[in-house]
């Protein structure tokens, strides 16, 4: 009996004829599981049940990052690019990205971003400004430029919690945004 040559570029059709090029059956299974439970933002703990060891889990994550099926958001959180994303890019709202980077903890969105949200200015900012006690500097995640300002303490009276696409985020309230805008006008 002759050995048959195995085709490495074979298309996988695991779920009723759905073709997913470049993904193993295990990758498709885990991505489908994450999509079914709508866990687009996830940690390694969310998918550890599929693996027998941590090293296999982290190699799996590294492989999906390399294939651009997931994006690292912070040191322990990832964003899943859904299978339904045709061009390989599927970006949630910028405020949701900031909330997930900060793990919904000590932060609020402010500056020109908040002024634009409350329609106090017609300028659309290129960068999302977030004020937090943990991070500082500029980052670019999922084609979103985010500038983190480090502050000493978060005053909970300064921000309000709003919802976008069933996801809560914190933004500087309208009164504080007006104060911030007035300070910018005085500086000019």
PDB file of C-alpha atoms in Angstrom:
ATOM      1  CA  UNK A   1       0.000   0.000   0.000  1.00  0.00           C
ATOM      2  CA  UNK A   2       1.378   3.445  -0.973  1.00  0.00           C
ATOM      3  CA  UNK A   3       1.565   6.306   1.471  1.00  0.00           C
ATOM      4  CA  UNK A   4      -0.580   9.259   0.529  1.00  0.00           C
ATOM      5  CA  UNK A   5       0.840  12.733   0.669  1.00  0.00           C
ATOM      6  CA  UNK A   6      -0.925  14.903   3.248  1.00  0.00           C
ATOM      7  CA  UNK A   7      -2.047  18.300   2.007  1.00  0.00           C
ATOM      8  CA  UNK A   8      -1.067  20.921   4.622  1.00  0.00           C
ATOM      9  CA  UNK A   9      -3.297  23.634   3.137  1.00  0.00           C
ATOM     10  CA  UNK A  10      -6.477  21.609   3.438  1.00  0.00           C
ATOM     11  CA  UNK A  11      -9.626  23.585   4.293  1.00  0.00           C
ATOM     12  CA  UNK A  12     -11.408  22.406   7.421  1.00  0.00           C
ATOM     13  CA  UNK A  13     -15.186  22.044   7.378  1.00  0.00           C
ATOM     14  CA  UNK A  14     -16.064  21.101  10.967  1.00  0.00           C
ATOM     15  CA  UNK A  15     -19.461  22.764  11.385  1.00  0.00           C
ATOM     16  CA  UNK A  16     -21.943  21.988   8.634  1.00  0.00           C
ATOM     17  CA  UNK A  17     -19.861  23.093   5.666  1.00  0.00           C
ATOM     18  CA  UNK A  18     -18.362  26.256   7.199  1.00  0.00           C
ATOM     19  CA  UNK A  19     -14.899  26.739   5.735  1.00  0.00           C
ATOM     20  CA  UNK A  20     -12.283  28.278   7.973  1.00  0.00           C
ATOM     21  CA  UNK A  21      -8.923  28.469   6.311  1.00  0.00           C
ATOM     22  CA  UNK A  22      -5.791  28.238   8.439  1.00  0.00           C
ATOM     23  CA  UNK A  23      -7.404  27.128  11.719  1.00  0.00           C
ATOM     24  CA  UNK A  24      -7.154  23.723  13.344  1.00  0.00           C
ATOM     25  CA  UNK A  25     -10.268  21.884  14.519  1.00  0.00           C
ATOM     26  CA  UNK A  26      -9.368  22.647  18.145  1.00  0.00           C
ATOM     27  CA  UNK A  27      -8.938  26.355  17.353  1.00  0.00           C
ATOM     28  CA  UNK A  28     -12.314  26.420  15.585  1.00  0.00           C
ATOM     29  CA  UNK A  29     -13.932  24.584  18.518  1.00  0.00           C
ATOM     30  CA  UNK A  30     -12.610  27.060  21.103  1.00  0.00           C
ATOM     31  CA  UNK A  31     -13.378  30.135  18.972  1.00  0.00           C
ATOM     32  CA  UNK A  32     -16.903  28.813  18.363  1.00  0.00           C
ATOM     33  CA  UNK A  33     -17.317  28.217  22.123  1.00  0.00           C
ATOM     34  CA  UNK A  34     -16.174  31.772  22.927  1.00  0.00           C
ATOM     35  CA  UNK A  35     -18.521  33.201  20.292  1.00  0.00           C
ATOM     36  CA  UNK A  36     -21.453  31.088  21.452  1.00  0.00           C
ATOM     37  CA  UNK A  37     -21.084  32.417  25.010  1.00  0.00           C
ATOM     38  CA  UNK A  38     -20.276  35.900  23.640  1.00  0.00           C
ATOM     39  CA  UNK A  39     -16.940  36.054  25.446  1.00  0.00           C
ATOM     40  CA  UNK A  40     -15.183  38.322  22.990  1.00  0.00           C
ATOM     41  CA  UNK A  41     -13.023  39.651  25.821  1.00  0.00           C
ATOM     42  CA  UNK A  42     -11.578  36.690  27.696  1.00  0.00           C
ATOM     43  CA  UNK A  43      -8.718  35.540  29.931  1.00  0.00           C
ATOM     44  CA  UNK A  44      -6.705  32.351  29.778  1.00  0.00           C
ATOM     45  CA  UNK A  45      -8.765  31.098  32.752  1.00  0.00           C
ATOM     46  CA  UNK A  46     -11.890  31.179  30.581  1.00  0.00           C
ATOM     47  CA  UNK A  47     -10.517  28.581  28.168  1.00  0.00           C
ATOM     48  CA  UNK A  48      -8.242  26.503  30.420  1.00  0.00           C
ATOM     49  CA  UNK A  49     -10.823  23.666  30.535  1.00  0.00           C
ATOM     50  CA  UNK A  50      -9.885  22.773  26.931  1.00  0.00           C
ATOM     51  CA  UNK A  51      -6.218  22.088  27.790  1.00  0.00           C
ATOM     52  CA  UNK A  52      -4.321  19.562  29.898  1.00  0.00           C
ATOM     53  CA  UNK A  53      -1.487  21.948  30.839  1.00  0.00           C
ATOM     54  CA  UNK A  54      -0.746  25.665  31.088  1.00  0.00           C
ATOM     55  CA  UNK A  55       2.107  25.448  28.563  1.00  0.00           C
ATOM     56  CA  UNK A  56      -0.209  24.024  25.889  1.00  0.00           C
ATOM     57  CA  UNK A  57      -2.744  26.756  26.712  1.00  0.00           C
ATOM     58  CA  UNK A  58      -0.174  29.557  26.341  1.00  0.00           C
ATOM     59  CA  UNK A  59       1.199  28.060  23.100  1.00  0.00           C
ATOM     60  CA  UNK A  60      -2.377  27.967  21.792  1.00  0.00           C
ATOM     61  CA  UNK A  61      -2.891  31.634  22.704  1.00  0.00           C
ATOM     62  CA  UNK A  62       0.446  32.577  21.138  1.00  0.00           C
ATOM     63  CA  UNK A  63      -0.538  30.760  17.926  1.00  0.00           C
ATOM     64  CA  UNK A  64      -3.902  32.573  17.725  1.00  0.00           C
ATOM     65  CA  UNK A  65      -2.201  35.936  18.326  1.00  0.00           C
ATOM     66  CA  UNK A  66       0.232  35.130  15.499  1.00  0.00           C
ATOM     67  CA  UNK A  67      -2.692  34.175  13.217  1.00  0.00           C
ATOM     68  CA  UNK A  68      -4.398  37.475  14.205  1.00  0.00           C
ATOM     69  CA  UNK A  69      -7.507  35.718  15.517  1.00  0.00           C
ATOM     70  CA  UNK A  70      -7.039  37.249  18.989  1.00  0.00           C
ATOM     71  CA  UNK A  71      -5.454  40.492  20.187  1.00  0.00           C
ATOM     72  CA  UNK A  72      -3.766  40.985  23.550  1.00  0.00           C
ATOM     73  CA  UNK A  73      -5.563  43.789  25.422  1.00  0.00           C
ATOM     74  CA  UNK A  74      -3.655  43.805  28.709  1.00  0.00           C
ATOM     75  CA  UNK A  75      -1.338  41.404  30.517  1.00  0.00           C
ATOM     76  CA  UNK A  76      -4.063  38.795  31.122  1.00  0.00           C
ATOM     77  CA  UNK A  77      -6.935  39.686  28.764  1.00  0.00           C
ATOM     78  CA  UNK A  78      -7.474  39.023  25.068  1.00  0.00           C
ATOM     79  CA  UNK A  79      -9.997  40.099  22.446  1.00  0.00           C
ATOM     80  CA  UNK A  80     -11.388  37.505  20.031  1.00  0.00           C
ATOM     81  CA  UNK A  81     -11.745  38.573  16.405  1.00  0.00           C
ATOM     82  CA  UNK A  82     -15.070  36.871  15.562  1.00  0.00           C
ATOM     83  CA  UNK A  83     -15.262  34.324  12.770  1.00  0.00           C
ATOM     84  CA  UNK A  84     -17.974  36.482  11.178  1.00  0.00           C
ATOM     85  CA  UNK A  85     -15.394  39.258  10.644  1.00  0.00           C
ATOM     86  CA  UNK A  86     -14.738  38.970   6.914  1.00  0.00           C
ATOM     87  CA  UNK A  87     -11.662  41.156   6.620  1.00  0.00           C
ATOM     88  CA  UNK A  88     -10.089  39.956   9.861  1.00  0.00           C
ATOM     89  CA  UNK A  89     -11.039  43.100  11.759  1.00  0.00           C
ATOM     90  CA  UNK A  90     -14.025  43.525  14.003  1.00  0.00           C
ATOM     91  CA  UNK A  91     -13.672  46.396  16.416  1.00  0.00           C
ATOM     92  CA  UNK A  92     -15.941  47.134  19.390  1.00  0.00           C
ATOM     93  CA  UNK A  93     -16.638  50.697  20.522  1.00  0.00           C
ATOM     94  CA  UNK A  94     -13.589  52.582  21.828  1.00  0.00           C
ATOM     95  CA  UNK A  95     -15.133  53.086  25.277  1.00  0.00           C
ATOM     96  CA  UNK A  96     -15.594  49.325  25.647  1.00  0.00           C
ATOM     97  CA  UNK A  97     -11.930  48.782  24.754  1.00  0.00           C
ATOM     98  CA  UNK A  98     -10.820  51.257  27.457  1.00  0.00           C
ATOM     99  CA  UNK A  99     -13.136  49.634  30.021  1.00  0.00           C
ATOM    100  CA  UNK A 100     -11.746  46.182  29.248  1.00  0.00           C
ATOM    101  CA  UNK A 101      -8.117  47.364  29.362  1.00  0.00           C
ATOM    102  CA  UNK A 102      -8.757  48.834  32.817  1.00  0.00           C
ATOM    103  CA  UNK A 103     -10.756  45.735  33.897  1.00  0.00           C
ATOM    104  CA  UNK A 104     -13.758  47.978  34.734  1.00  0.00           C
ATOM    105  CA  UNK A 105     -11.889  49.329  37.740  1.00  0.00           C
ATOM    106  CA  UNK A 106     -10.308  52.673  38.653  1.00  0.00           C
ATOM    107  CA  UNK A 107     -10.642  54.850  35.534  1.00  0.00           C
ATOM    108  CA  UNK A 108     -12.852  57.289  33.675  1.00  0.00           C
ATOM    109  CA  UNK A 109     -12.876  58.662  30.144  1.00  0.00           C
ATOM    110  CA  UNK A 110     -12.283  62.409  30.081  1.00  0.00           C
ATOM    111  CA  UNK A 111     -10.689  65.290  28.200  1.00  0.00           C
ATOM    112  CA  UNK A 112     -11.723  66.000  24.614  1.00  0.00           C
ATOM    113  CA  UNK A 113     -13.323  62.557  24.422  1.00  0.00           C
ATOM    114  CA  UNK A 114     -15.796  63.378  27.201  1.00  0.00           C
ATOM    115  CA  UNK A 115     -16.390  66.888  25.818  1.00  0.00           C
ATOM    116  CA  UNK A 116     -17.281  65.365  22.458  1.00  0.00           C
ATOM    117  CA  UNK A 117     -19.496  62.710  24.102  1.00  0.00           C
ATOM    118  CA  UNK A 118     -21.527  65.434  25.886  1.00  0.00           C
ATOM    119  CA  UNK A 119     -21.569  67.480  22.629  1.00  0.00           C
ATOM    120  CA  UNK A 120     -19.731  70.380  24.200  1.00  0.00           C
ATOM    121  CA  UNK A 121     -17.406  70.524  21.213  1.00  0.00           C
ATOM    122  CA  UNK A 122     -17.744  69.582  17.587  1.00  0.00           C
ATOM    123  CA  UNK A 123     -14.142  68.364  17.443  1.00  0.00           C
ATOM    124  CA  UNK A 124     -13.889  64.597  17.131  1.00  0.00           C
ATOM    125  CA  UNK A 125     -10.773  63.481  19.004  1.00  0.00           C
ATOM    126  CA  UNK A 126      -8.315  61.116  17.334  1.00  0.00           C
ATOM    127  CA  UNK A 127      -7.239  59.786  20.720  1.00  0.00           C
ATOM    128  CA  UNK A 128      -9.361  58.462  23.577  1.00  0.00           C
ATOM    129  CA  UNK A 129      -8.279  60.066  26.851  1.00  0.00           C
ATOM    130  CA  UNK A 130      -8.561  57.900  29.955  1.00  0.00           C
ATOM    131  CA  UNK A 131      -7.692  58.938  33.501  1.00  0.00           C
ATOM    132  CA  UNK A 132      -6.536  56.139  35.787  1.00  0.00           C
ATOM    133  CA  UNK A 133      -4.372  55.444  38.815  1.00  0.00           C
ATOM    134  CA  UNK A 134      -2.588  52.464  37.228  1.00  0.00           C
ATOM    135  CA  UNK A 135      -1.440  53.287  33.700  1.00  0.00           C
ATOM    136  CA  UNK A 136       0.128  56.165  31.839  1.00  0.00           C
ATOM    137  CA  UNK A 137       1.238  56.811  28.299  1.00  0.00           C
ATOM    138  CA  UNK A 138      -0.027  56.123  24.796  1.00  0.00           C
ATOM    139  CA  UNK A 139      -1.053  52.755  23.419  1.00  0.00           C
ATOM    140  CA  UNK A 140      -2.654  51.601  20.198  1.00  0.00           C
ATOM    141  CA  UNK A 141      -5.085  48.677  20.574  1.00  0.00           C
ATOM    142  CA  UNK A 142      -7.419  47.463  17.793  1.00  0.00           C
ATOM    143  CA  UNK A 143      -6.658  50.603  15.728  1.00  0.00           C
ATOM    144  CA  UNK A 144      -7.738  52.764  18.668  1.00  0.00           C
ATOM    145  CA  UNK A 145      -5.280  55.289  20.062  1.00  0.00           C
ATOM    146  CA  UNK A 146      -5.633  55.613  23.822  1.00  0.00           C
ATOM    147  CA  UNK A 147      -3.794  58.115  25.996  1.00  0.00           C
ATOM    148  CA  UNK A 148      -3.720  57.218  29.689  1.00  0.00           C
ATOM    149  CA  UNK A 149      -3.252  60.045  32.189  1.00  0.00           C
ATOM    150  CA  UNK A 150      -2.130  58.875  35.625  1.00  0.00           C
ATOM    151  CA  UNK A 151      -3.877  60.584  38.525  1.00  0.00           C
ATOM    152  CA  UNK A 152      -3.503  60.061  42.273  1.00  0.00           C
ATOM    153  CA  UNK A 153      -7.088  59.341  43.180  1.00  0.00           C
ATOM    154  CA  UNK A 154     -10.345  58.753  41.330  1.00  0.00           C
ATOM    155  CA  UNK A 155     -13.126  60.988  42.631  1.00  0.00           C
ATOM    156  CA  UNK A 156     -16.308  58.955  42.139  1.00  0.00           C
ATOM    157  CA  UNK A 157     -18.432  62.114  42.056  1.00  0.00           C
ATOM    158  CA  UNK A 158     -16.661  63.283  38.881  1.00  0.00           C
ATOM    159  CA  UNK A 159     -17.836  60.514  36.571  1.00  0.00           C
ATOM    160  CA  UNK A 160     -21.041  58.756  35.592  1.00  0.00           C
ATOM    161  CA  UNK A 161     -21.588  55.197  34.449  1.00  0.00           C
ATOM    162  CA  UNK A 162     -23.162  54.862  31.006  1.00  0.00           C
ATOM    163  CA  UNK A 163     -23.949  51.937  28.718  1.00  0.00           C
ATOM    164  CA  UNK A 164     -23.019  51.273  25.139  1.00  0.00           C
ATOM    165  CA  UNK A 165     -24.009  47.955  23.493  1.00  0.00           C
ATOM    166  CA  UNK A 166     -24.953  46.460  26.901  1.00  0.00           C
ATOM    167  CA  UNK A 167     -21.491  47.272  28.257  1.00  0.00           C
ATOM    168  CA  UNK A 168     -20.944  49.821  31.029  1.00  0.00           C
ATOM    169  CA  UNK A 169     -18.196  52.432  30.913  1.00  0.00           C
ATOM    170  CA  UNK A 170     -17.231  55.409  33.079  1.00  0.00           C
ATOM    171  CA  UNK A 171     -17.070  58.915  31.645  1.00  0.00           C
ATOM    172  CA  UNK A 172     -16.482  62.352  33.147  1.00  0.00           C
ATOM    173  CA  UNK A 173     -19.864  63.911  33.932  1.00  0.00           C
ATOM    174  CA  UNK A 174     -21.175  66.846  31.937  1.00  0.00           C
ATOM    175  CA  UNK A 175     -20.562  69.436  34.678  1.00  0.00           C
ATOM    176  CA  UNK A 176     -16.915  68.398  35.102  1.00  0.00           C
ATOM    177  CA  UNK A 177     -16.472  68.261  31.327  1.00  0.00           C
ATOM    178  CA  UNK A 178     -17.671  71.871  31.075  1.00  0.00           C
ATOM    179  CA  UNK A 179     -15.155  72.870  33.783  1.00  0.00           C
ATOM    180  CA  UNK A 180     -12.369  71.051  31.947  1.00  0.00           C
ATOM    181  CA  UNK A 181     -13.302  72.775  28.676  1.00  0.00           C
ATOM    182  CA  UNK A 182     -13.363  76.218  30.321  1.00  0.00           C
ATOM    183  CA  UNK A 183      -9.840  75.604  31.670  1.00  0.00           C
ATOM    184  CA  UNK A 184      -8.666  74.803  28.143  1.00  0.00           C
ATOM    185  CA  UNK A 185     -10.212  78.026  26.832  1.00  0.00           C
ATOM    186  CA  UNK A 186      -8.465  80.076  29.532  1.00  0.00           C
ATOM    187  CA  UNK A 187      -5.097  78.541  28.631  1.00  0.00           C
ATOM    188  CA  UNK A 188      -5.379  79.760  25.011  1.00  0.00           C
TER     189      UNK A 188
END
